[in-house]
Amino acid sequence: MDTHSWPGENLNSTFPADFAWGVATSAHQVEGENFNNQWHAWERNGRIKSRDSVGLACDWWKNAEQDFDLAKSLGINALRLSVEWSRIEPSPGQWDHAALARYRDILKALRDRGIRPFVTLHHFTNPLWFESKGGFAAAESVAVFQRFTRRVLAALGDLCSDWTTFNEPNVYSALGYFLGEFPPGERGSFLKAARVTENLCRAHAAAYRTIHALQANANVGWAQHFVVFKPTRPESAIDRWISAFIDRRFNNNFAETIETGRSPFPLNHFRRHLDEVKDTCDYIGINYYSRLRAGFAPRSPKTLFFQLTVPSHKPQGDHGVEIPYGEAYPDGLRRAVERFKSFKKPIYILENGVPDRNDRIRPWLLESTVEQLRGLLAEGTDLRGYFHWTLTDNFEWNEGWHLRFGLIELDTKTQERKMRPSAQLYSQLIHRFSRNRTH
Ligand code: BGC
């Protein structure tokens, strides 16, 4: 890689030598043939808007190694993946040793390539047996998830020390119980969404303690999704109120409880104190993608009288099957980082990317985002890593194969891969800013 063609001096002094230059993935989206979770049932019930099916996905269950080779060739030194609970514990208390052995192989394959694994315990999917007992709305969910955590640590703890308990608890509860976009597809179930969030907080705290009890050097956090909200009509008081309300409810949901041990309204109606969850993270994990305009929509009871939009002149990637994905707004990363600074913990950007099949704006997004990281580091922010979503096109939940986030393009029929220009660009950025490279 020719790093000498880049202008500027001392560029690489901004990024710490052990900065994680990563990519992020999740089990259901890449492994293929996960038939025992609620997302498979959702697909079978015709709920994927694009009508696609996961199929083999990126075929990682059989051959994650081919993508690890590509990641290595790009200079990527960290990779975030999740373990699929329904494979490991196919029925309550029954453990699949072959599945755990496969995860051991996967983690070893990463380490053999000099890639640091970051493992997420829960990335949206639940085993069917767990979902049928009420999922995280059920009080027992906390203990059941703790049992799973213990098992994963026992099996994989010697191969990984960077753990993410839950991916985006705020997205899981908002889309599953409030907007009906994710399973179980409930709309407007405020109280249930609140109960789910409370149980997720408690399950996170229990997992945090369980991991630390089993591993002295563990680095544990969760991944917080952050959206920049702006009033659709800044001159409208009601739009301003809606935007601020959604911002606080969505972006601070979960994080606020972990920080203070108290639940914000309306969760505080259930339990005044959640002292046991306070200060249960070693880092702040941020997933940041976009900005949305929020405004009052009196004729939209279906979306609970508010509407999220993107002005057409703003940069955006590809449009979802029904709704826009969001404005690509790299400057917003700073807002996310500032929001969680009060924790005084190291920060990892655990996801960031754009759906962009033809790689129209991804190169711009990547460069602008790395510029943001540089600025934040130069000001003294304790940023430890950046994970681009994602390495190879994967199954985008309700949008199926319609939205493509990969640095690498995937032909789902042949499993052929083709680097997008952004893959080369990311590789160049990594080489340009990595301190521990000699050339
Ligand atoms: C999720 C990923 C998803 C990505 C792109 C994140 O909210 O964690 O699973 O694929 O966004 O939409």
Coordinates of C-alpha atoms and ligand atoms in Angstrom, one line a residue:
M1 CA 0.0 0.0 0.0
D2 CA 1.4 3.4 -1.0
T3 CA 1.1 5.5 2.1
H4 CA 3.6 8.1 0.8
S5 CA 1.1 9.6 -1.6
W6 CA -0.9 11.0 1.3
P7 CA -0.1 14.6 2.2
G8 CA 0.5 15.8 5.8
E9 CA 2.9 15.0 8.6
N10 CA 2.5 13.3 11.9
L11 CA -0.9 12.0 10.7
N12 CA -0.5 8.7 12.4
S13 CA 0.3 10.1 15.7
T14 CA -3.4 10.9 16.4
F15 CA -4.5 7.2 16.5
P16 CA -3.3 5.1 19.4
A17 CA -1.1 2.2 18.4
D18 CA -3.6 -0.4 19.6
F19 CA -6.6 1.3 17.9
A20 CA -9.1 -1.3 16.7
W21 CA -9.7 -0.8 12.9
G22 CA -12.6 -3.2 12.6
V23 CA -15.6 -4.4 10.8
A24 CA -18.9 -5.5 12.5
T25 CA -21.2 -8.3 11.8
S26 CA -23.9 -10.4 13.5
A27 CA -24.6 -14.1 13.5
H28 CA -28.1 -14.3 11.9
Q29 CA -27.0 -11.8 9.2
V30 CA -23.9 -13.7 8.1
E31 CA -24.0 -17.4 9.2
G32 CA -26.9 -18.8 7.1
E33 CA -29.4 -21.5 8.0
N34 CA -30.3 -20.4 11.5
F35 CA -33.7 -22.0 11.7
N36 CA -34.3 -22.0 15.4
N37 CA -34.8 -18.3 16.2
Q38 CA -37.7 -15.8 16.1
W39 CA -36.3 -14.0 13.0
H40 CA -36.5 -17.2 11.0
A41 CA -40.2 -17.5 12.2
W42 CA -40.7 -13.9 11.2
E43 CA -39.3 -14.6 7.7
R44 CA -41.4 -17.8 7.4
N45 CA -44.5 -15.7 8.2
G46 CA -43.8 -13.4 5.3
R47 CA -42.8 -10.4 7.4
I48 CA -39.5 -9.6 5.5
K49 CA -40.5 -6.6 3.4
S50 CA -38.3 -7.5 0.5
R51 CA -39.6 -11.1 0.6
D52 CA -36.1 -12.3 0.6
S53 CA -34.9 -15.2 2.7
V54 CA -31.6 -15.4 4.5
G55 CA -30.6 -18.7 2.9
L56 CA -26.9 -19.3 3.3
A57 CA -26.3 -15.6 4.1
C58 CA -22.5 -15.1 3.8
D59 CA -22.1 -18.8 4.5
W60 CA -20.0 -18.1 7.7
W61 CA -21.3 -21.2 9.5
K62 CA -19.3 -23.3 7.0
N63 CA -16.8 -20.8 5.8
A64 CA -16.2 -17.6 7.7
E65 CA -12.6 -18.0 7.0
Q66 CA -12.7 -16.9 3.4
D67 CA -14.0 -13.5 4.6
F68 CA -11.4 -13.4 7.4
D69 CA -8.7 -13.7 4.7
L70 CA -10.2 -10.8 2.9
A71 CA -10.4 -8.8 6.1
K72 CA -6.8 -9.5 6.8
S73 CA -5.7 -8.5 3.3
L74 CA -7.3 -5.1 3.9
G75 CA -5.4 -4.5 7.1
I76 CA -8.4 -4.9 9.4
N77 CA -7.2 -5.8 12.9
A78 CA -10.5 -6.3 14.8
L79 CA -13.8 -8.0 14.0
R80 CA -17.1 -7.9 15.8
L81 CA -19.4 -10.9 15.5
S82 CA -22.1 -12.4 17.6
V83 CA -22.9 -15.8 18.8
E84 CA -26.2 -17.3 17.9
W85 CA -28.0 -18.3 21.1
S86 CA -30.4 -20.7 19.3
R87 CA -27.5 -22.7 18.0
I88 CA -25.7 -22.9 21.4
E89 CA -28.8 -23.6 23.5
P90 CA -31.3 -25.2 21.0
S91 CA -33.7 -26.1 23.9
P92 CA -33.7 -24.8 27.5
G93 CA -30.5 -26.0 29.3
Q94 CA -29.4 -28.2 26.4
W95 CA -26.0 -27.2 25.0
D96 CA -24.8 -28.0 21.5
H97 CA -21.1 -28.8 21.9
A98 CA -20.5 -28.9 18.1
A99 CA -21.8 -25.3 17.8
L100 CA -19.5 -24.1 20.6
A101 CA -16.6 -26.0 18.9
R102 CA -17.4 -24.1 15.7
Y103 CA -17.3 -20.8 17.5
R104 CA -14.0 -21.8 19.0
D105 CA -12.7 -22.4 15.4
I106 CA -14.1 -19.1 14.3
L107 CA -12.4 -17.2 17.1
K108 CA -9.1 -19.1 16.6
A109 CA -9.2 -18.3 12.8
L110 CA -9.5 -14.6 13.6
R111 CA -6.6 -14.7 16.1
D112 CA -4.5 -16.7 13.7
R113 CA -4.8 -13.8 11.3
G114 CA -3.9 -11.2 13.9
I115 CA -7.6 -10.0 14.1
R116 CA -8.9 -9.2 17.6
P117 CA -12.4 -10.7 18.1
F118 CA -15.1 -8.7 19.8
V119 CA -18.0 -11.0 20.7
T120 CA -21.6 -9.9 21.1
L121 CA -23.8 -12.2 23.2
H122 CA -27.2 -11.0 21.9
H123 CA -27.7 -9.3 18.5
F124 CA -31.6 -9.2 18.1
T125 CA -32.2 -13.0 17.9
N126 CA -33.8 -15.2 20.5
P127 CA -34.2 -19.0 20.4
L128 CA -37.8 -19.9 19.6
W129 CA -38.3 -21.6 23.1
F130 CA -37.2 -18.3 24.8
E131 CA -39.4 -16.2 22.6
S132 CA -42.4 -18.4 23.2
K133 CA -42.0 -17.9 26.9
G134 CA -42.3 -14.1 26.5
G135 CA -38.7 -13.2 25.5
F136 CA -37.3 -10.3 27.5
A137 CA -40.8 -9.3 28.7
A138 CA -40.6 -12.3 31.1
A139 CA -39.1 -11.9 34.5
E140 CA -37.1 -15.2 34.2
S141 CA -35.3 -13.9 31.1
V142 CA -32.6 -12.3 33.3
A143 CA -31.6 -15.6 34.9
V144 CA -31.9 -17.5 31.6
F145 CA -29.7 -15.1 29.8
Q146 CA -27.2 -15.2 32.7
R147 CA -27.0 -19.0 32.3
F148 CA -26.3 -18.6 28.6
T149 CA -23.6 -16.0 29.3
R150 CA -21.9 -18.3 31.8
R151 CA -21.8 -21.1 29.2
V152 CA -20.4 -18.9 26.5
L153 CA -17.6 -17.7 28.8
A154 CA -16.7 -21.2 29.8
A155 CA -16.4 -22.3 26.2
L156 CA -14.8 -19.2 24.6
G157 CA -13.3 -17.2 27.4
D158 CA -9.7 -18.2 26.6
L159 CA -10.1 -16.8 23.1
C160 CA -11.7 -13.4 23.6
S161 CA -11.8 -10.7 26.3
D162 CA -13.8 -8.0 24.5
W163 CA -17.6 -8.6 25.1
T164 CA -20.7 -6.7 24.1
T165 CA -23.7 -8.0 26.1
F166 CA -26.6 -6.6 24.0
N167 CA -26.7 -5.0 20.6
E168 CA -28.9 -1.9 20.6
P169 CA -31.4 -2.7 23.4
N170 CA -33.1 0.6 22.4
V171 CA -33.7 -0.6 18.8
Y172 CA -34.8 -4.1 20.0
S173 CA -37.5 -2.6 22.3
A174 CA -38.6 0.3 20.1
L175 CA -38.9 -1.7 16.9
G176 CA -40.3 -4.9 18.5
Y177 CA -42.8 -3.4 20.9
F178 CA -43.5 0.1 19.9
L179 CA -43.3 0.4 16.1
G180 CA -44.0 -3.3 15.2
E181 CA -41.1 -3.4 12.6
F182 CA -39.2 -6.3 14.4
P183 CA -40.6 -9.4 16.0
P184 CA -42.7 -9.8 18.0
G185 CA -44.3 -7.0 15.9
E186 CA -46.2 -5.2 18.7
R187 CA -47.3 -1.7 18.0
G188 CA -47.7 0.9 20.7
S189 CA -47.1 -1.5 23.6
F190 CA -45.5 1.2 25.8
L191 CA -45.7 -0.7 29.0
K192 CA -44.3 -3.8 27.6
A193 CA -41.5 -2.0 25.9
A194 CA -40.7 -0.4 29.2
R195 CA -40.7 -3.8 30.9
V196 CA -38.5 -5.3 28.2
T197 CA -36.0 -2.4 28.6
E198 CA -35.9 -2.9 32.3
N199 CA -35.2 -6.6 32.0
L200 CA -32.6 -5.9 29.3
C201 CA -30.9 -3.6 31.8
R202 CA -30.9 -6.2 34.5
A203 CA -29.8 -9.0 32.1
H204 CA -27.0 -6.7 30.9
A205 CA -25.9 -6.1 34.5
A206 CA -26.1 -9.8 35.4
A207 CA -24.0 -10.7 32.3
Y208 CA -21.5 -7.9 33.1
R209 CA -20.9 -9.4 36.6
T210 CA -20.9 -13.0 35.3
I211 CA -18.2 -12.2 32.7
H212 CA -16.1 -10.4 35.3
A213 CA -16.4 -13.2 37.8
L214 CA -15.0 -15.6 35.1
Q215 CA -12.5 -13.4 33.4
A216 CA -10.1 -11.0 35.1
N217 CA -9.2 -8.9 32.1
A218 CA -12.6 -8.7 30.5
N219 CA -13.7 -5.6 28.6
V220 CA -17.5 -5.5 28.7
G221 CA -20.1 -3.0 27.4
W222 CA -23.2 -2.9 25.3
A223 CA -23.8 -1.3 21.9
Q224 CA -26.0 1.9 22.0
H225 CA -27.7 2.9 18.8
F226 CA -27.7 6.7 18.4
V227 CA -29.7 8.7 15.9
V228 CA -29.4 12.5 15.4
F229 CA -33.0 13.9 15.5
K230 CA -33.9 17.3 14.2
P231 CA -37.4 18.9 14.1
T232 CA -38.9 18.6 10.6
R233 CA -40.1 22.3 10.9
P234 CA -37.7 24.0 13.3
E235 CA -40.2 26.9 13.6
S236 CA -43.0 24.5 14.9
A237 CA -43.1 24.2 18.7
I238 CA -44.8 20.8 18.4
D239 CA -42.1 19.4 16.0
R240 CA -39.4 20.7 18.4
W241 CA -41.1 19.0 21.3
I242 CA -41.5 15.7 19.4
S243 CA -37.9 15.7 18.2
A244 CA -36.6 16.4 21.7
F245 CA -38.9 13.8 23.2
I246 CA -37.9 11.0 20.7
D247 CA -34.3 12.0 21.1
R248 CA -34.4 11.5 24.9
R249 CA -36.6 8.4 24.9
F250 CA -34.7 6.6 22.1
N251 CA -31.1 7.7 22.6
N252 CA -31.0 7.8 26.3
N253 CA -33.1 4.8 26.9
F254 CA -31.0 2.1 28.6
A255 CA -27.9 4.3 28.9
E256 CA -29.4 6.6 31.4
T257 CA -30.5 3.7 33.6
I258 CA -27.0 2.2 33.5
E259 CA -25.4 5.5 34.3
T260 CA -27.7 6.5 37.2
G261 CA -29.3 3.3 38.4
R262 CA -32.7 5.0 37.9
S263 CA -35.2 4.5 35.2
P264 CA -36.4 7.5 33.2
F265 CA -40.1 8.0 32.7
P266 CA -42.1 5.8 32.0
L267 CA -39.9 3.0 33.3
N268 CA -39.8 4.5 36.7
H269 CA -43.4 3.5 37.2
F270 CA -42.4 -0.1 37.6
R271 CA -39.4 0.2 39.9
R272 CA -37.9 3.3 41.5
H273 CA -34.4 2.0 41.8
L274 CA -32.3 -0.3 39.7
D275 CA -29.2 0.1 41.8
E276 CA -27.8 -3.2 40.7
V277 CA -27.4 -2.0 37.1
K278 CA -25.4 1.2 37.9
D279 CA -21.9 1.5 36.4
T280 CA -21.9 -1.9 34.7
C281 CA -19.8 -1.1 31.7
D282 CA -16.1 -0.8 31.0
Y283 CA -16.6 1.1 27.8
I284 CA -19.3 2.9 25.8
G285 CA -20.1 1.2 22.5
I286 CA -21.8 3.5 19.9
N287 CA -23.6 2.4 16.8
Y288 CA -24.1 5.5 14.7
Y289 CA -25.5 5.8 11.2
S290 CA -27.8 8.7 10.5
R291 CA -29.9 11.8 11.1
L292 CA -33.7 11.9 10.8
R293 CA -36.2 14.7 10.8
A294 CA -39.0 14.2 13.4
G295 CA -42.3 15.9 13.1
F296 CA -46.0 15.8 14.1
A297 CA -48.2 13.8 11.7
P298 CA -51.8 14.1 12.8
R299 CA -53.0 11.7 10.0
S300 CA -50.6 8.9 10.9
P301 CA -52.0 6.9 13.8
K302 CA -50.1 4.0 12.4
T303 CA -46.8 5.7 13.3
L304 CA -48.2 7.0 16.5
F305 CA -48.7 10.6 15.1
F306 CA -45.2 11.3 14.4
Q307 CA -43.2 10.9 11.2
L308 CA -39.5 10.4 10.5
T309 CA -38.3 11.8 7.2
V310 CA -35.2 12.7 5.2
P311 CA -35.2 15.9 3.0
S312 CA -34.5 14.7 -0.5
H313 CA -31.5 17.1 -1.1
K314 CA -29.6 15.6 1.8
P315 CA -26.9 12.9 1.2
Q316 CA -28.4 9.4 1.7
G317 CA -27.6 5.9 0.6
D318 CA -30.2 3.6 -0.9
H319 CA -33.9 3.8 0.1
G320 CA -35.5 1.0 2.1
V321 CA -38.4 -1.0 0.7
E322 CA -40.9 1.3 2.3
I323 CA -39.0 3.9 4.4
P324 CA -35.9 6.0 3.9
Y325 CA -32.9 4.6 5.8
G326 CA -31.7 8.0 7.0
E327 CA -29.5 10.9 6.1
A328 CA -25.8 10.1 6.0
Y329 CA -24.5 12.7 8.4
P330 CA -20.9 11.9 9.5
D331 CA -20.8 15.1 11.6
G332 CA -23.3 13.5 13.9
L333 CA -20.7 11.1 15.3
R334 CA -19.5 13.9 17.5
R335 CA -23.0 14.4 18.9
A336 CA -23.1 10.7 19.8
V337 CA -19.7 10.8 21.5
E338 CA -20.6 13.9 23.4
R339 CA -23.9 12.5 24.6
F340 CA -22.1 9.6 26.4
K341 CA -19.0 11.4 27.6
S342 CA -20.4 11.8 31.1
F343 CA -19.7 8.1 31.6
K344 CA -16.0 8.9 31.5
K345 CA -15.3 5.5 29.9
P346 CA -13.3 4.6 26.8
I347 CA -15.4 4.7 23.6
Y348 CA -15.6 2.3 20.7
I349 CA -17.6 3.1 17.6
L350 CA -19.0 -0.4 17.3
E351 CA -21.0 0.2 14.1
N352 CA -21.1 2.8 11.3
G353 CA -21.9 2.6 7.7
V354 CA -24.4 3.2 4.9
P355 CA -26.6 1.1 2.6
D356 CA -25.1 1.8 -0.8
R357 CA -25.1 -0.9 -3.4
N358 CA -23.2 1.1 -6.0
D359 CA -20.8 2.7 -3.6
R360 CA -21.9 6.2 -4.5
I361 CA -21.4 7.9 -1.1
R362 CA -19.7 5.3 1.0
P363 CA -16.2 6.6 0.1
W364 CA -17.2 10.1 1.2
L365 CA -18.8 8.7 4.4
L366 CA -15.7 6.7 5.3
E367 CA -13.3 9.6 4.7
S368 CA -15.5 12.1 6.6
T369 CA -16.0 9.7 9.5
V370 CA -12.3 9.0 9.9
E371 CA -11.8 12.8 9.8
Q372 CA -14.3 13.0 12.7
L373 CA -12.4 10.3 14.6
R374 CA -9.2 12.2 14.1
G375 CA -10.7 15.5 15.4
L376 CA -12.1 13.8 18.5
L377 CA -8.8 12.0 19.2
A378 CA -6.9 15.2 18.8
E379 CA -9.2 16.9 21.4
G380 CA -8.3 14.1 23.8
T381 CA -11.4 11.8 23.5
D382 CA -10.6 8.3 24.7
L383 CA -11.6 6.6 21.4
R384 CA -10.3 3.0 21.2
G385 CA -11.8 1.7 18.0
Y386 CA -13.9 2.0 14.9
F387 CA -15.9 -0.8 13.3
H388 CA -17.4 -0.3 9.9
W389 CA -20.7 -2.0 9.2
T390 CA -20.0 -4.2 7.4
L391 CA -17.4 -6.4 5.7
T392 CA -19.5 -8.4 3.2
D393 CA -23.1 -7.6 2.2
N394 CA -25.3 -9.4 4.7
F395 CA -29.0 -9.9 5.4
E396 CA -30.4 -6.6 6.5
W397 CA -33.3 -7.8 8.8
N398 CA -36.6 -6.6 7.4
E399 CA -35.0 -5.2 4.3
G400 CA -33.5 -8.6 3.4
W401 CA -30.9 -8.3 0.6
H402 CA -32.4 -5.0 -0.6
L403 CA -30.0 -2.8 1.4
R404 CA -26.3 -3.5 0.9
F405 CA -23.9 -2.3 3.6
G406 CA -20.8 -4.3 2.6
L407 CA -17.3 -3.1 1.7
I408 CA -17.4 -6.3 -0.3
E409 CA -20.3 -7.1 -2.7
L410 CA -21.9 -10.5 -2.3
D411 CA -23.6 -12.4 -5.1
T412 CA -26.0 -14.5 -2.9
K413 CA -26.6 -17.0 -5.7
T414 CA -23.0 -17.9 -6.3
Q415 CA -21.4 -16.7 -3.0
E416 CA -19.0 -14.7 -5.1
R417 CA -17.4 -11.7 -3.6
K418 CA -16.2 -8.5 -5.2
M419 CA -14.4 -5.7 -3.4
R420 CA -16.2 -2.3 -3.7
P421 CA -13.9 0.7 -4.1
S422 CA -14.6 1.5 -0.5
A423 CA -12.9 -1.7 0.6
Q424 CA -9.6 -0.4 -0.9
L425 CA -10.2 3.0 0.5
Y426 CA -10.8 1.7 4.1
S427 CA -7.6 -0.3 3.7
Q428 CA -5.7 2.8 2.7
L429 CA -7.1 4.8 5.6
I430 CA -6.1 2.0 8.0
H431 CA -2.6 2.0 6.6
R432 CA -2.3 5.7 6.6
F433 CA -3.3 6.1 10.2
S434 CA -1.9 2.9 11.8
R435 CA 1.1 3.7 14.0
N436 CA 2.3 0.1 14.3
R437 CA 2.8 -0.3 10.5
T438 CA 6.4 0.1 9.4
H439 CA 6.1 1.0 5.8
Ligands
BGC1 C1 -27.8 -3.2 13.5 C2 -27.3 -4.1 12.4 C3 -27.8 -3.6 11.1 C4 -27.3 -2.2 10.9 C5 -27.6 -1.6 9.5 C6 -27.7 -1.7 13.2 O1 -28.7 -1.1 13.8 O2 -27.1 -3.5 14.7 O3 -27.7 -5.4 12.7 O4 -27.6 -4.4 10.0 O5 -27.8 -1.4 11.9 O6 -28.9 -1.2 9.5

